[in-house]
PDB file of C-alpha atoms in Angstrom:
ATOM      1  CA  UNK A 572       0.156  -0.049  -0.091  1.00 43.00           C
ATOM      2  CA  UNK A 573       1.037   3.886  -0.414  1.00 47.00           C
ATOM      3  CA  UNK A 574       2.275   6.589   1.179  1.00 53.00           C
ATOM      4  CA  UNK A 575      -0.167   8.530   2.987  1.00 59.00           C
ATOM      5  CA  UNK A 576      -0.912  11.485   0.869  1.00 69.00           C
ATOM      6  CA  UNK A 577      -2.484  14.780   1.021  1.00 87.00           C
ATOM      7  CA  UNK A 578      -4.628  16.663   3.392  1.00 93.00           C
ATOM      8  CA  UNK A 579      -7.834  14.988   4.364  1.00 94.00           C
ATOM      9  CA  UNK A 580     -10.679  13.918   1.954  1.00 94.00           C
ATOM     10  CA  UNK A 581     -14.268  13.403   2.278  1.00 95.00           C
ATOM     11  CA  UNK A 582     -14.889   9.680   2.523  1.00 95.00           C
ATOM     12  CA  UNK A 583     -11.872   8.689   4.540  1.00 94.00           C
ATOM     13  CA  UNK A 584     -11.571   7.882   8.243  1.00 96.00           C
ATOM     14  CA  UNK A 585      -9.934  10.399  10.403  1.00 96.00           C
ATOM     15  CA  UNK A 586      -9.204   9.833  13.913  1.00 96.00           C
ATOM     16  CA  UNK A 587      -9.780  12.709  16.676  1.00 96.00           C
ATOM     17  CA  UNK A 588      -7.728  12.768  20.178  1.00 94.00           C
ATOM     18  CA  UNK A 589      -8.635  14.241  23.000  1.00 91.00           C
ATOM     19  CA  UNK A 590      -6.891  15.228  26.315  1.00 85.00           C
ATOM     20  CA  UNK A 591      -8.649  14.297  29.315  1.00 80.00           C
ATOM     21  CA  UNK A 592      -7.758  14.337  32.916  1.00 76.00           C
ATOM     22  CA  UNK A 593      -5.079  12.061  34.669  1.00 71.00           C
ATOM     23  CA  UNK A 594      -3.094  11.979  31.321  1.00 73.00           C
ATOM     24  CA  UNK A 595      -5.866  10.254  29.565  1.00 80.00           C
ATOM     25  CA  UNK A 596      -6.827  10.781  26.049  1.00 87.00           C
ATOM     26  CA  UNK A 597     -10.332   9.844  24.303  1.00 91.00           C
ATOM     27  CA  UNK A 598     -10.105   8.676  20.661  1.00 94.00           C
ATOM     28  CA  UNK A 599     -13.234   9.862  18.195  1.00 95.00           C
ATOM     29  CA  UNK A 600     -13.329   8.037  14.861  1.00 96.00           C
ATOM     30  CA  UNK A 601     -15.136   9.108  12.337  1.00 95.00           C
ATOM     31  CA  UNK A 602     -15.784   8.869   8.151  1.00 96.00           C
ATOM     32  CA  UNK A 603     -15.395  12.363   6.982  1.00 96.00           C
ATOM     33  CA  UNK A 604     -18.604  14.137   4.912  1.00 96.00           C
ATOM     34  CA  UNK A 605     -19.040  17.543   4.122  1.00 92.00           C
ATOM     35  CA  UNK A 606     -22.509  18.021   6.341  1.00 93.00           C
ATOM     36  CA  UNK A 607     -20.996  15.962   9.373  1.00 96.00           C
ATOM     37  CA  UNK A 608     -20.360  16.959  12.753  1.00 95.00           C
ATOM     38  CA  UNK A 609     -18.278  15.763  14.967  1.00 95.00           C
ATOM     39  CA  UNK A 610     -19.143  15.348  18.243  1.00 92.00           C
ATOM     40  CA  UNK A 611     -16.519  15.419  21.323  1.00 89.00           C
ATOM     41  CA  UNK A 612     -17.314  15.712  25.218  1.00 87.00           C
ATOM     42  CA  UNK A 613     -15.648  19.401  24.755  1.00 85.00           C
ATOM     43  CA  UNK A 614     -17.801  20.524  22.083  1.00 90.00           C
ATOM     44  CA  UNK A 615     -18.334  19.781  17.875  1.00 93.00           C
ATOM     45  CA  UNK A 616     -16.185  20.266  15.011  1.00 95.00           C
ATOM     46  CA  UNK A 617     -17.786  20.111  11.775  1.00 95.00           C
ATOM     47  CA  UNK A 618     -16.166  17.811   9.363  1.00 97.00           C
ATOM     48  CA  UNK A 619     -15.726  20.648   6.689  1.00 96.00           C
ATOM     49  CA  UNK A 620     -13.428  22.492   8.872  1.00 96.00           C
ATOM     50  CA  UNK A 621     -11.484  19.105   8.759  1.00 96.00           C
ATOM     51  CA  UNK A 622     -11.976  18.602   5.509  1.00 96.00           C
ATOM     52  CA  UNK A 623      -9.000  20.043   3.303  1.00 94.00           C
ATOM     53  CA  UNK A 624      -6.169  20.309   6.144  1.00 94.00           C
ATOM     54  CA  UNK A 625      -3.144  18.532   6.622  1.00 94.00           C
ATOM     55  CA  UNK A 626      -3.030  15.997   9.049  1.00 93.00           C
ATOM     56  CA  UNK A 627      -1.424  15.645  12.312  1.00 93.00           C
ATOM     57  CA  UNK A 628      -3.026  19.572  13.256  1.00 93.00           C
ATOM     58  CA  UNK A 629      -4.736  20.508  16.277  1.00 95.00           C
ATOM     59  CA  UNK A 630      -8.263  21.987  15.426  1.00 95.00           C
ATOM     60  CA  UNK A 631     -10.244  23.924  18.160  1.00 93.00           C
ATOM     61  CA  UNK A 632     -14.385  22.325  18.835  1.00 92.00           C
ATOM     62  CA  UNK A 633     -17.050  24.950  19.547  1.00 92.00           C
ATOM     63  CA  UNK A 634     -16.226  24.975  23.423  1.00 90.00           C
ATOM     64  CA  UNK A 635     -12.282  25.019  22.489  1.00 90.00           C
ATOM     65  CA  UNK A 636     -10.976  22.301  23.629  1.00 89.00           C
ATOM     66  CA  UNK A 637      -8.410  20.592  21.299  1.00 92.00           C
ATOM     67  CA  UNK A 638      -7.984  17.948  18.542  1.00 94.00           C
ATOM     68  CA  UNK A 639      -5.376  16.282  17.451  1.00 95.00           C
ATOM     69  CA  UNK A 640      -6.674  14.927  13.713  1.00 96.00           C
ATOM     70  CA  UNK A 641      -5.157  12.368  11.988  1.00 94.00           C
ATOM     71  CA  UNK A 642      -5.789   9.243  10.038  1.00 94.00           C
ATOM     72  CA  UNK A 643      -6.001   6.025  11.687  1.00 95.00           C
ATOM     73  CA  UNK A 644      -3.141   3.090  11.785  1.00 94.00           C
ATOM     74  CA  UNK A 645      -4.932  -0.606  11.300  1.00 95.00           C
ATOM     75  CA  UNK A 646      -4.509  -1.282  15.097  1.00 94.00           C
ATOM     76  CA  UNK A 647      -6.588   1.972  16.407  1.00 95.00           C
ATOM     77  CA  UNK A 648      -9.479   0.876  12.844  1.00 96.00           C
ATOM     78  CA  UNK A 649      -9.966  -2.243  14.589  1.00 95.00           C
ATOM     79  CA  UNK A 650     -10.136  -0.938  18.477  1.00 94.00           C
ATOM     80  CA  UNK A 651     -12.977   1.569  17.284  1.00 94.00           C
ATOM     81  CA  UNK A 652     -14.637  -0.405  14.798  1.00 94.00           C
ATOM     82  CA  UNK A 653     -18.120  -1.861  14.955  1.00 91.00           C
ATOM     83  CA  UNK A 654     -17.999  -4.995  17.376  1.00 89.00           C
ATOM     84  CA  UNK A 655     -20.603  -8.167  17.594  1.00 85.00           C
ATOM     85  CA  UNK A 656     -17.978 -10.511  19.034  1.00 79.00           C
ATOM     86  CA  UNK A 657     -14.833  -9.726  21.598  1.00 78.00           C
ATOM     87  CA  UNK A 658     -12.586  -9.188  18.842  1.00 78.00           C
ATOM     88  CA  UNK A 659      -8.870 -10.631  19.022  1.00 85.00           C
ATOM     89  CA  UNK A 660      -6.476  -7.401  19.813  1.00 88.00           C
ATOM     90  CA  UNK A 661      -3.640  -6.428  17.543  1.00 91.00           C
ATOM     91  CA  UNK A 662      -1.294  -7.526  20.255  1.00 92.00           C
ATOM     92  CA  UNK A 663      -2.291 -10.954  19.694  1.00 93.00           C
ATOM     93  CA  UNK A 664      -3.151 -10.266  16.671  1.00 94.00           C
ATOM     94  CA  UNK A 665       0.804  -9.138  15.988  1.00 94.00           C
ATOM     95  CA  UNK A 666       1.786 -12.604  17.645  1.00 93.00           C
ATOM     96  CA  UNK A 667      -0.161 -14.962  16.119  1.00 94.00           C
ATOM     97  CA  UNK A 668       1.499 -13.455  12.702  1.00 95.00           C
ATOM     98  CA  UNK A 669       4.608 -13.530  13.556  1.00 93.00           C
ATOM     99  CA  UNK A 670       4.194 -17.760  14.489  1.00 93.00           C
ATOM    100  CA  UNK A 671       2.284 -18.348  11.691  1.00 94.00           C
ATOM    101  CA  UNK A 672       5.416 -16.142   9.201  1.00 93.00           C
ATOM    102  CA  UNK A 673       3.120 -15.395   6.590  1.00 94.00           C
ATOM    103  CA  UNK A 674       4.520 -13.724   3.650  1.00 94.00           C
ATOM    104  CA  UNK A 675       2.893 -11.671   0.677  1.00 96.00           C
ATOM    105  CA  UNK A 676       1.727 -13.875  -1.322  1.00 97.00           C
ATOM    106  CA  UNK A 677       0.573 -16.399   1.526  1.00 97.00           C
ATOM    107  CA  UNK A 678      -2.498 -17.937   1.361  1.00 98.00           C
ATOM    108  CA  UNK A 679      -4.075 -18.241   4.614  1.00 98.00           C
ATOM    109  CA  UNK A 680      -7.412 -19.843   6.186  1.00 98.00           C
ATOM    110  CA  UNK A 681      -8.938 -18.279   9.184  1.00 97.00           C
ATOM    111  CA  UNK A 682     -12.383 -19.991  11.206  1.00 97.00           C
ATOM    112  CA  UNK A 683     -13.642 -17.211  13.136  1.00 94.00           C
ATOM    113  CA  UNK A 684     -14.463 -14.217  11.087  1.00 95.00           C
ATOM    114  CA  UNK A 685     -15.649 -12.178  14.485  1.00 93.00           C
ATOM    115  CA  UNK A 686     -15.897  -8.215  13.457  1.00 94.00           C
ATOM    116  CA  UNK A 687     -12.815  -8.558  10.782  1.00 95.00           C
ATOM    117  CA  UNK A 688      -9.730  -7.677  12.993  1.00 95.00           C
ATOM    118  CA  UNK A 689      -7.810 -10.517  11.727  1.00 96.00           C
ATOM    119  CA  UNK A 690      -9.397 -10.071   8.336  1.00 97.00           C
ATOM    120  CA  UNK A 691      -7.976  -7.226   7.914  1.00 97.00           C
ATOM    121  CA  UNK A 692      -4.138  -7.638   9.555  1.00 97.00           C
ATOM    122  CA  UNK A 693      -3.886 -10.820   7.306  1.00 98.00           C
ATOM    123  CA  UNK A 694      -5.048  -9.141   3.965  1.00 98.00           C
ATOM    124  CA  UNK A 695      -2.044  -6.649   4.560  1.00 97.00           C
ATOM    125  CA  UNK A 696       0.462  -9.347   5.714  1.00 97.00           C
ATOM    126  CA  UNK A 697      -0.197 -11.479   2.569  1.00 97.00           C
ATOM    127  CA  UNK A 698      -0.676  -8.892   0.186  1.00 96.00           C
ATOM    128  CA  UNK A 699      -1.862  -8.326  -2.834  1.00 96.00           C
ATOM    129  CA  UNK A 700      -0.992 -11.422  -4.201  1.00 97.00           C
ATOM    130  CA  UNK A 701      -2.141 -13.629  -1.446  1.00 97.00           C
ATOM    131  CA  UNK A 702      -5.337 -14.955  -0.182  1.00 97.00           C
ATOM    132  CA  UNK A 703      -7.186 -15.305   2.514  1.00 98.00           C
ATOM    133  CA  UNK A 704     -10.150 -17.376   3.237  1.00 98.00           C
ATOM    134  CA  UNK A 705     -12.443 -16.537   5.756  1.00 98.00           C
ATOM    135  CA  UNK A 706     -15.210 -18.885   7.227  1.00 97.00           C
ATOM    136  CA  UNK A 707     -17.633 -17.756   9.937  1.00 97.00           C
ATOM    137  CA  UNK A 708     -20.715 -19.222  10.637  1.00 95.00           C
ATOM    138  CA  UNK A 709     -23.011 -16.591  12.369  1.00 95.00           C
ATOM    139  CA  UNK A 710     -24.629 -14.569   9.586  1.00 95.00           C
ATOM    140  CA  UNK A 711     -24.117 -11.551  12.027  1.00 95.00           C
ATOM    141  CA  UNK A 712     -20.711 -11.694  12.181  1.00 96.00           C
ATOM    142  CA  UNK A 713     -20.134 -12.403   8.659  1.00 96.00           C
ATOM    143  CA  UNK A 714     -21.674  -9.460   7.748  1.00 96.00           C
ATOM    144  CA  UNK A 715     -20.334  -7.156  10.459  1.00 96.00           C
ATOM    145  CA  UNK A 716     -16.750  -8.411   9.019  1.00 96.00           C
ATOM    146  CA  UNK A 717     -17.348  -7.725   5.922  1.00 97.00           C
ATOM    147  CA  UNK A 718     -18.910  -4.415   6.250  1.00 97.00           C
ATOM    148  CA  UNK A 719     -15.547  -3.120   8.608  1.00 96.00           C
ATOM    149  CA  UNK A 720     -13.751  -4.461   6.029  1.00 97.00           C
ATOM    150  CA  UNK A 721     -15.165  -2.897   3.032  1.00 97.00           C
ATOM    151  CA  UNK A 722     -14.439   0.594   5.669  1.00 96.00           C
ATOM    152  CA  UNK A 723     -11.784   0.121   5.432  1.00 97.00           C
ATOM    153  CA  UNK A 724     -10.366  -0.427   2.429  1.00 96.00           C
ATOM    154  CA  UNK A 725     -13.145   2.350   0.482  1.00 94.00           C
ATOM    155  CA  UNK A 726     -11.497   5.041   3.240  1.00 94.00           C
ATOM    156  CA  UNK A 727      -7.909   3.483   2.322  1.00 93.00           C
ATOM    157  CA  UNK A 728      -8.408   4.198  -1.132  1.00 91.00           C
ATOM    158  CA  UNK A 729      -9.552   7.797  -0.863  1.00 92.00           C
ATOM    159  CA  UNK A 730      -6.518   8.980   1.518  1.00 86.00           C
ATOM    160  CA  UNK A 731      -3.586   6.866  -0.029  1.00 86.00           C
ATOM    161  CA  UNK A 732      -1.630   6.444  -3.606  1.00 78.00           C
ATOM    162  CA  UNK A 733      -2.300   2.584  -3.588  1.00 84.00           C
ATOM    163  CA  UNK A 734      -5.513   0.308  -2.854  1.00 89.00           C
ATOM    164  CA  UNK A 735      -6.003  -1.728  -0.028  1.00 94.00           C
ATOM    165  CA  UNK A 736      -5.896  -5.339  -1.672  1.00 94.00           C
ATOM    166  CA  UNK A 737      -9.248  -6.870  -2.113  1.00 96.00           C
ATOM    167  CA  UNK A 738      -7.990 -10.013  -1.051  1.00 97.00           C
ATOM    168  CA  UNK A 739     -10.204 -11.972   1.486  1.00 98.00           C
ATOM    169  CA  UNK A 740     -13.285 -14.027   0.516  1.00 98.00           C
ATOM    170  CA  UNK A 741     -16.044 -14.116   3.257  1.00 98.00           C
ATOM    171  CA  UNK A 742     -17.189 -17.373   3.475  1.00 97.00           C
ATOM    172  CA  UNK A 743     -21.082 -18.140   5.620  1.00 97.00           C
ATOM    173  CA  UNK A 744     -20.235 -21.438   6.390  1.00 96.00           C
ATOM    174  CA  UNK A 745     -19.179 -23.871   9.477  1.00 96.00           C
ATOM    175  CA  UNK A 746     -15.743 -24.473   8.666  1.00 96.00           C
ATOM    176  CA  UNK A 747     -16.357 -28.552   9.939  1.00 94.00           C
ATOM    177  CA  UNK A 748     -18.308 -29.058   6.565  1.00 94.00           C
ATOM    178  CA  UNK A 749     -16.482 -27.316   4.504  1.00 95.00           C
ATOM    179  CA  UNK A 750     -13.897 -30.301   3.063  1.00 94.00           C
ATOM    180  CA  UNK A 751     -15.002 -30.518   0.256  1.00 94.00           C
ATOM    181  CA  UNK A 752     -13.826 -26.922  -0.604  1.00 93.00           C
ATOM    182  CA  UNK A 753     -10.681 -27.652   1.140  1.00 94.00           C
ATOM    183  CA  UNK A 754      -9.868 -30.205  -1.995  1.00 92.00           C
ATOM    184  CA  UNK A 755      -8.883 -27.428  -4.081  1.00 91.00           C
ATOM    185  CA  UNK A 756      -6.297 -25.326  -1.458  1.00 95.00           C
ATOM    186  CA  UNK A 757      -3.281 -25.830  -0.409  1.00 96.00           C
ATOM    187  CA  UNK A 758      -3.003 -23.479   2.925  1.00 97.00           C
ATOM    188  CA  UNK A 759       0.143 -21.589   4.363  1.00 97.00           C
ATOM    189  CA  UNK A 760      -1.268 -21.203   7.314  1.00 97.00           C
ATOM    190  CA  UNK A 761      -4.078 -21.675   9.584  1.00 98.00           C
ATOM    191  CA  UNK A 762      -5.607 -19.587  12.202  1.00 97.00           C
ATOM    192  CA  UNK A 763      -8.287 -20.212  14.255  1.00 97.00           C
ATOM    193  CA  UNK A 764     -10.300 -17.885  16.364  1.00 95.00           C
ATOM    194  CA  UNK A 765     -13.448 -20.271  17.728  1.00 93.00           C
ATOM    195  CA  UNK A 766     -15.187 -22.037  20.333  1.00 89.00           C
ATOM    196  CA  UNK A 767     -14.511 -25.266  19.716  1.00 91.00           C
ATOM    197  CA  UNK A 768     -11.163 -25.530  16.980  1.00 95.00           C
ATOM    198  CA  UNK A 769     -10.964 -29.292  17.643  1.00 93.00           C
ATOM    199  CA  UNK A 770     -13.897 -29.488  15.062  1.00 92.00           C
ATOM    200  CA  UNK A 771     -12.450 -27.497  12.042  1.00 95.00           C
ATOM    201  CA  UNK A 772      -7.874 -29.217  12.621  1.00 95.00           C
ATOM    202  CA  UNK A 773      -9.558 -32.952  11.076  1.00 94.00           C
ATOM    203  CA  UNK A 774     -11.508 -30.783   8.503  1.00 96.00           C
ATOM    204  CA  UNK A 775      -7.728 -28.021   7.292  1.00 96.00           C
ATOM    205  CA  UNK A 776      -5.228 -30.591   7.573  1.00 95.00           C
ATOM    206  CA  UNK A 777      -4.950 -32.192   4.859  1.00 95.00           C
ATOM    207  CA  UNK A 778      -4.731 -28.271   3.087  1.00 96.00           C
ATOM    208  CA  UNK A 779      -2.116 -27.402   5.681  1.00 96.00           C
ATOM    209  CA  UNK A 780       1.200 -27.638   3.448  1.00 95.00           C
ATOM    210  CA  UNK A 781       3.773 -29.913   5.135  1.00 93.00           C
ATOM    211  CA  UNK A 782       5.379 -27.644   7.803  1.00 91.00           C
ATOM    212  CA  UNK A 783       2.324 -25.079   7.948  1.00 94.00           C
ATOM    213  CA  UNK A 784       1.105 -23.553  10.906  1.00 96.00           C
ATOM    214  CA  UNK A 785      -2.056 -22.915  12.597  1.00 96.00           C
ATOM    215  CA  UNK A 786      -2.756 -20.660  15.664  1.00 96.00           C
ATOM    216  CA  UNK A 787      -4.947 -21.127  17.850  1.00 96.00           C
ATOM    217  CA  UNK A 788      -6.180 -18.357  19.967  1.00 95.00           C
ATOM    218  CA  UNK A 789      -8.404 -19.083  22.840  1.00 94.00           C
ATOM    219  CA  UNK A 790      -9.886 -17.553  26.010  1.00 90.00           C
ATOM    220  CA  UNK A 791      -8.705 -19.591  29.294  1.00 92.00           C
ATOM    221  CA  UNK A 792      -6.168 -22.748  29.950  1.00 94.00           C
ATOM    222  CA  UNK A 793      -8.934 -24.714  29.903  1.00 95.00           C
ATOM    223  CA  UNK A 794      -9.994 -24.393  26.662  1.00 95.00           C
ATOM    224  CA  UNK A 795      -6.314 -24.656  26.010  1.00 95.00           C
ATOM    225  CA  UNK A 796      -6.255 -28.475  27.801  1.00 96.00           C
ATOM    226  CA  UNK A 797      -9.116 -29.454  25.921  1.00 95.00           C
ATOM    227  CA  UNK A 798      -7.757 -28.668  22.422  1.00 96.00           C
ATOM    228  CA  UNK A 799      -4.415 -31.050  22.901  1.00 96.00           C
ATOM    229  CA  UNK A 800      -7.175 -33.978  24.822  1.00 96.00           C
ATOM    230  CA  UNK A 801      -8.563 -33.996  21.490  1.00 94.00           C
ATOM    231  CA  UNK A 802      -5.026 -33.349  19.398  1.00 95.00           C
ATOM    232  CA  UNK A 803      -3.468 -36.064  21.266  1.00 95.00           C
ATOM    233  CA  UNK A 804      -6.852 -38.863  21.313  1.00 95.00           C
ATOM    234  CA  UNK A 805      -7.834 -38.388  18.435  1.00 92.00           C
ATOM    235  CA  UNK A 806      -4.146 -38.782  16.648  1.00 94.00           C
ATOM    236  CA  UNK A 807      -4.045 -36.123  14.914  1.00 93.00           C
ATOM    237  CA  UNK A 808      -1.063 -34.910  13.186  1.00 93.00           C
ATOM    238  CA  UNK A 809      -0.299 -31.642  14.791  1.00 94.00           C
ATOM    239  CA  UNK A 810       2.424 -30.841  17.073  1.00 93.00           C
ATOM    240  CA  UNK A 811       2.545 -28.011  19.715  1.00 94.00           C
ATOM    241  CA  UNK A 812       5.073 -25.980  19.760  1.00 94.00           C
ATOM    242  CA  UNK A 813       4.189 -23.340  22.171  1.00 94.00           C
ATOM    243  CA  UNK A 814       1.286 -21.929  24.429  1.00 95.00           C
ATOM    244  CA  UNK A 815       2.205 -18.265  25.353  1.00 94.00           C
ATOM    245  CA  UNK A 816      -0.115 -15.841  26.354  1.00 93.00           C
ATOM    246  CA  UNK A 817       0.558 -12.345  25.463  1.00 92.00           C
ATOM    247  CA  UNK A 818       0.900  -9.135  28.345  1.00 91.00           C
ATOM    248  CA  UNK A 819       0.844  -4.881  26.943  1.00 88.00           C
ATOM    249  CA  UNK A 820       1.601  -2.535  29.606  1.00 89.00           C
ATOM    250  CA  UNK A 821       1.010   1.218  28.886  1.00 84.00           C
ATOM    251  CA  UNK A 822       3.353   3.755  30.690  1.00 86.00           C
ATOM    252  CA  UNK A 823       3.036   7.439  31.585  1.00 79.00           C
ATOM    253  CA  UNK A 824       5.994   9.624  32.234  1.00 80.00           C
ATOM    254  CA  UNK A 825       5.306  12.964  33.576  1.00 78.00           C
ATOM    255  CA  UNK A 826       7.131  15.601  35.353  1.00 80.00           C
ATOM    256  CA  UNK A 827       7.702  15.595  38.924  1.00 78.00           C
TER     257      UNK A 827
END
């Protein structure tokens, strides 16, 4: 994807940062439209006052509050976009991408589209020559993930030189019933974010290339134990390389 270029344009996403008490920051995400207004605790700011401005400037609301305006990063977008299910957080997604060692041009399958967070990061990782197959069993999650993905792509095209790759295929289907789909595809990696990932393993394993990585995102250690028990009892050809918990600690540095 090309570098950011020029001032804000109507139709792209803008991120407003508002400083609050105790050195905290409130982030507001909006899609710019000439007749719209950005509301904040410190007053309103018409979008027409943002359009045409360069990112990185500080503008004042009707109440005098200072807003720092810039284009959102991908991790900020996924944290602020509309959600159905709980998303995989960027810190966890980044760790899984490194574990899977995904390269541009790879074909990756994810099961559990959710709100589309992982889909977006996978889309960027495999690039325009790669492919992401995103399976989701719930229609509300399926349509929300597609909507969030398309919203980011369309806004990106307005604010950047190049298009965001159109490389994610959202599929409304239970992965455990998708064995026939897998016969025509070779997977470089698999990521599972679902309640019962053990149901997906026998389906995706024949299409996963030799030495390919399957990363599984689970909420608690009990689910990890159940998964490992299934792999062992069913003699599935998977080796558990590592189990990790990703921590993230914010620091605040203030004058004495």
